[in-house]
XYZ file of C-alpha atoms in Angstrom:
251
model
C -14.175 1.323 14.163
C -16.836 -1.048 12.445
C -19.163 1.946 11.921
C -16.337 3.950 10.332
C -15.648 1.235 7.772
C -19.343 0.679 7.023
C -19.237 3.413 4.323
C -16.535 1.561 2.527
C -18.560 -1.587 2.628
C -21.622 0.031 1.381
C -19.663 1.644 -1.420
C -18.619 -1.772 -2.733
C -22.036 -2.114 -4.281
C -21.260 0.740 -6.620
C -18.686 -1.480 -8.235
C -21.504 -3.138 -10.058
C -21.835 -0.121 -12.365
C -18.391 -0.730 -13.667
C -17.625 -3.001 -16.601
C -16.272 -6.350 -15.954
C -12.933 -5.504 -17.384
C -12.639 -2.562 -15.157
C -13.704 -4.757 -12.076
C -10.964 -7.117 -13.043
C -8.332 -4.511 -13.307
C -9.313 -2.867 -10.059
C -9.521 -6.186 -8.177
C -12.731 -4.687 -6.713
C -15.177 -7.117 -5.099
C -18.855 -6.182 -5.352
C -19.761 -8.771 -2.728
C -17.932 -7.253 0.231
C -20.550 -6.998 2.960
C -18.473 -5.977 5.972
C -15.349 -4.256 7.037
C -12.039 -5.973 6.460
C -11.634 -6.552 10.176
C -14.181 -9.357 9.687
C -11.575 -11.042 7.432
C -8.878 -10.594 10.015
C -6.028 -10.230 7.588
C -3.760 -7.311 8.458
C -0.830 -5.656 6.658
C 2.186 -4.134 8.243
C 3.697 -1.165 6.407
C 7.200 -0.319 7.283
C 9.305 2.628 6.076
C 13.101 2.728 6.796
C 15.021 5.822 6.622
C 18.536 4.644 5.688
C 21.714 6.616 6.532
C 22.794 8.073 3.155
C 26.219 6.616 3.396
C 24.951 3.238 4.202
C 22.326 2.641 1.556
C 24.327 0.250 -0.614
C 25.558 -1.698 2.528
C 21.975 -2.012 3.855
C 20.504 -3.340 0.632
C 23.353 -5.819 0.225
C 22.837 -7.132 3.781
C 19.131 -7.373 3.403
C 19.486 -9.162 0.085
C 21.655 -11.761 1.677
C 19.617 -12.468 4.737
C 16.074 -11.594 3.976
C 15.146 -15.164 3.238
C 15.534 -15.831 7.089
C 12.825 -13.237 7.841
C 10.672 -14.421 4.892
C 10.574 -17.989 6.396
C 8.507 -16.590 9.214
C 5.689 -14.754 7.458
C 4.583 -13.491 3.996
C 6.298 -10.490 2.574
C 4.105 -8.679 0.043
C 6.707 -6.529 -1.287
C 10.020 -4.599 -0.699
C 10.913 -1.495 -2.472
C 13.443 1.525 -2.448
C 12.487 5.063 -3.073
C 13.495 6.456 -6.432
C 11.660 9.576 -6.790
C 9.870 11.741 -4.142
C 12.161 10.695 -1.423
C 15.684 9.339 -0.933
C 17.346 6.547 1.100
C 14.143 5.051 2.101
C 13.124 1.305 2.116
C 9.437 0.464 2.166
C 8.153 -3.032 2.733
C 4.701 -4.716 3.474
C 4.061 -7.848 5.458
C 0.890 -9.833 5.491
C -0.602 -11.601 8.637
C -3.703 -13.673 9.145
C -4.605 -11.663 12.288
C -2.900 -9.882 15.299
C -2.397 -13.249 17.020
C -0.510 -14.444 13.878
C 1.736 -11.291 14.007
C 2.396 -11.819 17.725
C 3.494 -15.402 17.135
C 5.761 -14.383 14.327
C 7.388 -11.690 16.405
C 7.921 -14.213 19.190
C 9.562 -16.637 16.829
C 11.774 -14.000 15.318
C 12.989 -13.026 18.825
C 14.300 -16.567 19.137
C 15.710 -16.869 15.711
C 19.524 -16.505 16.251
C 20.264 -15.852 12.603
C 17.757 -13.105 12.214
C 18.703 -11.453 15.464
C 22.354 -11.410 14.342
C 21.173 -9.814 11.034
C 19.176 -7.236 12.895
C 22.201 -6.241 14.852
C 23.957 -5.434 11.762
C 21.044 -3.676 10.008
C 19.960 -1.304 12.899
C 23.144 0.716 12.925
C 22.578 1.536 9.238
C 19.250 3.193 9.810
C 18.222 6.671 10.901
C 14.576 5.963 11.735
C 11.990 3.164 11.448
C 8.231 3.832 10.940
C 5.503 1.211 11.077
C 1.715 1.177 10.526
C -0.908 -1.578 10.595
C -3.533 -1.327 7.955
C -6.460 -3.148 6.328
C -7.246 -3.366 2.745
C -10.498 -1.531 2.121
C -13.502 -3.865 1.583
C -13.805 -3.135 -2.065
C -10.230 -3.987 -3.038
C -8.321 -7.261 -3.083
C -4.437 -7.288 -3.322
C -3.452 -7.030 -7.063
C -0.578 -8.462 -8.980
C 1.265 -6.719 -11.740
C 1.190 -7.816 -15.306
C 5.000 -7.736 -15.573
C 7.945 -6.086 -13.936
C 7.850 -2.375 -13.455
C 7.862 0.449 -10.884
C 5.395 1.446 -8.157
C 3.921 4.545 -6.963
C 2.853 4.861 -3.356
C 0.415 7.645 -2.688
C -0.382 8.537 0.898
C -3.578 10.561 1.649
C -4.204 12.132 5.025
C -7.929 12.564 5.181
C -9.914 14.841 7.450
C -11.039 13.267 10.871
C -14.224 11.295 10.558
C -13.218 8.223 8.770
C -14.720 6.462 5.735
C -18.196 7.470 7.029
C -17.283 10.881 5.997
C -15.002 10.598 2.996
C -15.216 6.903 1.950
C -17.625 7.239 -1.144
C -15.861 10.232 -2.519
C -12.503 8.613 -2.043
C -13.531 5.290 -3.821
C -15.155 7.277 -6.622
C -11.819 9.092 -7.275
C -9.859 5.776 -7.277
C -12.468 4.148 -9.543
C -12.092 7.107 -11.933
C -8.367 6.699 -12.225
C -8.716 2.886 -12.738
C -11.107 3.475 -15.519
C -8.343 5.212 -17.501
C -6.261 2.076 -17.429
C -2.914 3.856 -17.287
C -1.927 2.059 -14.250
C -2.600 -1.077 -12.269
C -4.222 -0.698 -8.794
C -2.300 -3.065 -6.339
C -3.880 -2.143 -3.111
C -5.765 0.313 -1.077
C -4.723 0.204 2.665
C -6.575 2.145 5.422
C -4.515 2.625 8.574
C -5.685 1.093 11.902
C -2.593 1.885 13.888
C -0.326 4.719 13.195
C -1.467 7.884 11.625
C -5.213 7.648 11.697
C -7.504 8.738 8.699
C -4.679 7.751 6.396
C -5.050 5.806 3.184
C -2.046 4.390 1.204
C -2.745 3.542 -2.425
C -0.271 1.344 -4.211
C -0.107 1.537 -8.005
C 1.987 -0.364 -10.557
C 3.332 1.392 -13.687
C 5.389 -0.042 -16.547
C 7.847 2.770 -16.059
C 7.965 6.527 -14.865
C 7.386 7.859 -18.446
C 4.196 5.757 -18.870
C 3.037 7.021 -15.534
C 3.626 10.567 -16.541
C 1.759 10.120 -19.867
C -1.104 8.371 -18.084
C -1.467 11.029 -15.481
C -1.635 13.642 -18.160
C -4.468 11.864 -20.012
C -6.275 11.403 -16.579
C -6.165 15.023 -15.706
C -7.900 15.911 -18.938
C -10.710 13.275 -18.397
C -13.991 14.848 -17.170
C -14.778 11.923 -15.005
C -11.531 11.909 -13.192
C -11.601 15.807 -12.717
C -15.097 15.655 -11.218
C -14.302 12.834 -8.855
C -11.129 14.378 -7.676
C -12.872 17.709 -7.208
C -15.418 15.893 -4.999
C -12.799 13.907 -2.975
C -10.309 16.617 -2.375
C -12.677 18.512 -0.001
C -11.908 15.850 2.463
C -8.145 15.836 1.930
C -5.607 17.395 4.435
C -2.562 16.441 2.591
C -0.999 13.870 0.275
C 2.355 12.871 -0.924
C 3.828 10.131 -3.376
C 6.908 8.218 -3.829
C 8.024 6.404 -6.865
C 9.300 2.881 -5.741
C 11.663 0.256 -7.303
C 11.255 -3.260 -6.319
C 14.070 -5.042 -4.697
C 15.494 -8.219 -6.425
C 13.814 -10.412 -3.813
C 10.559 -8.590 -3.696
C 7.552 -10.858 -4.518
C 5.842 -7.932 -6.261
C 8.149 -6.867 -9.070
């Protein structure tokens, strides 16, 4: 996989052409010299499909007991789907490496309070999906300027990995960042799960500011050109507007 990520790493040098303010907004590091596997940090992305009649009960239960789970490892954020899907909960967890995740899972299995909570939560769910991902080398995890809503865009790219589509994909993201209508929180490339998948998480002040910003972006020549180049490597994409839970670190 190291070869597949090398294009992302080489693409980091292109960040130097951006202004300092754009670099700051994108949390893009021009000093990345290798794939994120070298860093070791992994992210676990979970999507729960909640039984429609149980959504309220699920969120109340999680709100009361999630502190037990958060005591074991770092939660990046927890959201529920507002637009683009229904009765979904999406959450991201951060681990130092795979050994750290294994140790946390082992500890959770021995945590009586959390196991009791799980026993109550699982009957409320229809399905659970999980992927393990790395942040791409040219992005660090961002933080929002204030509370808002989030947009998760999932891109299913053509087989071949970043060596094939990495440069074009990065150029498209950079073009959107340059319009400053949203805050880039993270770009996650899947290591386990659906391969050749990239999840891009954006912060927006509200759904209307997102709509207005997208309208302006679609009229921008740089954005149009970058997207036109990138889309040739795209198989499918979908987005979901997410609302952060009260206990979510990312608001």
